[in-house]
Coordinates of C-alpha atoms in Angstrom, one line a residue:
Chain K
Q1 CA -22.4 -14.0 21.0
V2 CA -19.5 -12.5 19.2
Q3 CA -20.1 -9.4 17.2
L4 CA -17.8 -7.5 14.9
Q5 CA -17.8 -3.8 13.9
E6 CA -15.6 -2.2 11.2
S7 CA -14.6 1.4 11.5
G8 CA -12.4 3.7 9.4
P9 CA -12.4 6.4 6.8
G10 CA -14.9 6.0 4.0
L11 CA -12.8 8.0 1.5
V12 CA -9.1 7.5 0.7
K13 CA -7.1 9.3 -1.9
P14 CA -5.3 7.3 -4.6
S15 CA -1.7 6.2 -3.6
Q16 CA -2.5 6.7 0.1
T17 CA -3.0 4.0 2.8
L18 CA -6.4 2.5 3.7
S19 CA -6.7 1.8 7.4
L20 CA -9.6 -0.1 9.0
T21 CA -10.2 -1.5 12.4
C22 CA -12.5 -4.3 13.5
S23 CA -13.7 -4.2 17.1
V24 CA -14.7 -7.5 18.6
S25 CA -17.4 -7.7 21.3
G26 CA -19.0 -10.7 23.1
G27 CA -15.8 -12.7 23.0
S28 CA -12.0 -12.3 23.3
I29 CA -9.6 -12.5 20.4
S30 CA -7.1 -13.9 22.8
S31 CA -9.2 -17.0 23.5
G32 CA -7.7 -18.5 20.4
G33 CA -9.3 -21.1 18.1
H34 CA -10.2 -18.6 15.3
H35 CA -8.7 -16.7 12.5
W36 CA -9.7 -13.1 12.4
T37 CA -10.2 -12.2 8.7
W38 CA -10.7 -9.4 6.3
I39 CA -12.8 -9.9 3.1
R40 CA -13.8 -7.3 0.6
Q41 CA -16.5 -6.9 -2.1
V42 CA -16.4 -4.6 -5.0
P43 CA -19.9 -3.2 -5.4
G44 CA -22.0 -5.5 -7.5
K45 CA -19.2 -8.0 -7.6
G46 CA -18.0 -11.1 -5.8
L47 CA -16.1 -11.6 -2.5
E48 CA -12.3 -11.5 -2.2
W49 CA -10.5 -13.0 0.8
I50 CA -7.7 -10.5 1.9
G51 CA -6.1 -12.4 4.8
Y52 CA -6.2 -13.3 8.4
I53 CA -4.5 -12.9 11.7
F54 CA -4.3 -15.2 14.8
Y55 CA -4.2 -13.7 18.2
T56 CA -0.5 -14.5 18.5
G57 CA 0.1 -12.2 15.5
N58 CA 0.6 -14.9 12.9
T59 CA -0.8 -13.8 9.6
Y60 CA -1.5 -15.1 6.1
Y61 CA -2.4 -12.9 3.1
N62 CA -3.8 -13.4 -0.3
P63 CA -0.8 -13.5 -2.6
S64 CA -2.5 -11.1 -5.0
L65 CA -2.5 -8.4 -2.3
Q66 CA 0.4 -9.5 -0.1
S67 CA 2.8 -6.8 -1.1
R68 CA 0.3 -4.0 -0.1
V69 CA -1.5 -5.5 2.9
S70 CA -0.8 -5.8 6.6
I71 CA -3.1 -7.1 9.3
S72 CA -2.3 -6.5 13.0
V73 CA -4.0 -7.3 16.3
D74 CA -4.4 -5.4 19.5
T75 CA -5.5 -7.9 22.1
S76 CA -5.7 -5.3 24.8
Q77 CA -8.3 -3.4 22.8
N78 CA -9.8 -6.7 21.5
Q79 CA -9.5 -5.5 17.9
F80 CA -7.7 -6.2 14.7
S81 CA -6.8 -3.9 11.9
L82 CA -6.1 -3.8 8.1
E83 CA -3.7 -1.5 6.3
M84 CA -3.5 -1.5 2.5
T85 CA -0.9 0.8 0.9
S86 CA -0.8 2.5 -2.5
V87 CA -4.5 2.2 -3.1
T88 CA -6.2 2.8 -6.4
A89 CA -9.8 3.0 -7.6
A90 CA -9.7 -0.8 -7.9
D91 CA -9.6 -1.0 -4.2
T92 CA -13.0 0.7 -3.8
A93 CA -15.1 -1.9 -2.1
V94 CA -17.1 -2.8 1.0
Y95 CA -14.6 -4.2 3.5
Y96 CA -15.8 -6.9 5.9
C97 CA -14.1 -8.3 9.0
A98 CA -15.1 -11.9 9.8
R99 CA -14.4 -14.8 12.1
D100 CA -14.4 -18.5 11.1
R101 CA -16.2 -21.2 13.0
Q102 CA -12.9 -22.6 14.0
M103 CA -9.5 -22.3 12.3
R104 CA -9.6 -23.2 8.6
D105 CA -13.4 -23.2 8.5
A106 CA -16.2 -21.2 7.1
F107 CA -17.1 -17.7 8.3
N108 CA -20.0 -17.6 10.7
V109 CA -19.5 -14.2 12.1
W110 CA -19.3 -11.1 10.0
G111 CA -19.2 -7.4 10.6
Q112 CA -21.8 -5.2 8.8
G113 CA -19.2 -4.0 6.4
T114 CA -17.8 -0.6 5.7
M115 CA -17.7 1.1 2.2
V116 CA -14.3 2.5 1.3
T117 CA -14.1 4.7 -1.8
V118 CA -10.7 5.5 -3.4
S119 CA -11.0 8.9 -5.1
S120 CA -9.2 12.2 -5.2
Chain S
D1 CA -5.7 -20.1 -6.8
I2 CA -8.7 -22.5 -6.9
Q3 CA -11.4 -21.0 -9.2
M4 CA -15.0 -21.5 -8.1
T5 CA -17.7 -21.3 -10.8
Q6 CA -21.3 -21.0 -10.0
S7 CA -24.3 -21.7 -12.3
P8 CA -26.6 -20.2 -13.1
S9 CA -25.6 -16.6 -12.5
T10 CA -29.3 -15.7 -12.2
L11 CA -32.2 -17.9 -11.4
S12 CA -35.8 -16.8 -11.8
A13 CA -38.2 -18.7 -9.5
S14 CA -41.5 -18.5 -7.6
V15 CA -42.4 -19.0 -4.0
G16 CA -42.8 -22.8 -3.4
D17 CA -40.3 -23.8 -6.1
R18 CA -37.4 -26.1 -5.5
V19 CA -34.2 -24.5 -6.7
S20 CA -30.8 -25.8 -7.3
I21 CA -27.5 -23.9 -7.6
T22 CA -24.2 -25.6 -8.7
C23 CA -20.7 -24.7 -7.7
R24 CA -17.7 -26.2 -9.5
A25 CA -14.1 -26.0 -8.2
S26 CA -11.1 -26.0 -10.6
Q27 CA -9.5 -28.7 -8.5
S28 CA -10.6 -31.0 -5.8
I29 CA -11.5 -29.3 -2.5
S30 CA -12.7 -32.5 -0.8
I31 CA -15.8 -31.4 1.2
F32 CA -14.5 -28.1 2.4
L33 CA -17.2 -26.0 0.8
A34 CA -19.5 -23.4 2.3
W35 CA -22.6 -21.6 1.1
Y36 CA -23.6 -18.1 2.0
Q37 CA -26.7 -16.0 1.5
Q38 CA -26.4 -12.3 0.9
K39 CA -29.1 -9.6 0.7
P40 CA -28.5 -6.1 -0.6
G41 CA -26.6 -3.9 1.8
K42 CA -25.9 -6.8 4.2
A43 CA -23.0 -9.0 5.0
P44 CA -23.1 -12.6 3.8
K45 CA -24.7 -15.1 6.1
L46 CA -23.4 -18.6 6.5
L47 CA -26.0 -21.3 5.5
I48 CA -24.0 -24.5 5.1
Y49 CA -20.4 -25.5 5.9
Q50 CA -18.5 -28.7 5.1
T51 CA -20.7 -29.2 2.0
S52 CA -23.8 -30.4 3.9
A53 CA -23.8 -29.2 7.5
L54 CA -26.5 -26.7 8.3
E55 CA -25.4 -23.7 10.3
N56 CA -27.4 -23.1 13.6
G57 CA -30.7 -21.5 12.9
V58 CA -30.8 -22.1 9.2
P59 CA -34.1 -23.6 8.0
S60 CA -34.1 -27.2 6.9
R61 CA -35.3 -26.3 3.5
F62 CA -31.7 -25.5 2.7
S63 CA -29.5 -28.5 1.9
G64 CA -26.1 -29.1 0.3
F65 CA -24.3 -32.1 -1.2
G66 CA -21.3 -32.9 -3.4
S67 CA -17.6 -33.6 -3.0
G68 CA -14.4 -33.2 -5.0
T69 CA -15.1 -30.5 -7.6
E70 CA -18.9 -30.4 -7.9
F71 CA -21.3 -29.2 -5.3
T72 CA -25.0 -28.2 -5.1
L73 CA -27.2 -26.0 -2.9
I74 CA -30.8 -27.0 -2.9
I75 CA -33.6 -24.8 -1.5
D76 CA -36.8 -26.8 -1.1
S77 CA -40.1 -24.7 -1.3
L78 CA -38.6 -21.3 -1.9
Q79 CA -39.8 -18.7 0.6
P80 CA -40.1 -14.9 0.1
D81 CA -37.1 -14.4 2.5
D82 CA -34.9 -16.6 0.2
F83 CA -34.7 -14.2 -2.7
A84 CA -31.1 -13.2 -2.4
T85 CA -27.7 -13.8 -3.9
Y86 CA -25.9 -17.0 -2.9
Y87 CA -22.1 -17.6 -2.9
C88 CA -20.1 -20.8 -2.5
Q89 CA -16.6 -20.7 -0.9
Q90 CA -13.8 -23.2 -0.7
Y91 CA -11.6 -23.4 2.3
T92 CA -9.3 -26.2 1.5
T93 CA -6.4 -24.3 0.0
Y94 CA -5.3 -20.7 0.6
P95 CA -6.2 -18.2 -0.6
W96 CA -9.8 -19.0 0.2
T97 CA -11.9 -18.2 -2.9
F98 CA -15.6 -17.6 -3.6
G99 CA -17.9 -18.2 -6.5
Q100 CA -19.1 -15.2 -8.4
G101 CA -22.6 -15.5 -7.0
T102 CA -26.1 -16.7 -8.1
K103 CA -28.9 -14.2 -7.8
V104 CA -32.3 -15.8 -7.1
E105 CA -35.0 -13.4 -8.3
F106 CA -38.8 -13.4 -8.6
K107 CA -40.0 -15.0 -11.8

């Protein structure tokens, strides 16, 4: 079965760029049929959908974050990545990668999440 | 964005209770609603998709119904493993949005 694992720095300085990678195992991103997604959760708060990428490179972002967010895919490494620029303390959160059941569906596969703190 | 509002925010219950959580959408989302369970330090786990379809492996004491703007998650005979936070999520219009969560705690 498909498993996801996030990786990346746990601490980022304000105004810098947050970079995370989600490694996919047990299945191929290139098989199609799914959106590969980033979701975040501020500690003690709710969930915020950041955006997705399809294996072809097509993306869609949350308009609230669109100006600062970029998601890319590396099919050769079977992973996809998130970059968020100009981060502030408000971007401190647990970041999850996830996969939907099928395109435009609920998320049935999640990574364990990685905590990113924005602080100097 | 479609706003998702859950009630109550916190629910106190005992093992064996039947509990009900409501999720309201700010506009119609047809039946494209999911429910997730989240425990502290863990990722959300999909329980129900498309309003009422049970994800593989999810116990049948969980059920969901509704359409349009009002949806309900029911847990029949609450078990110790069910004490957690529950989130609804709409996936009819981007950006996908989640409710603020309902914490089910021990009475």
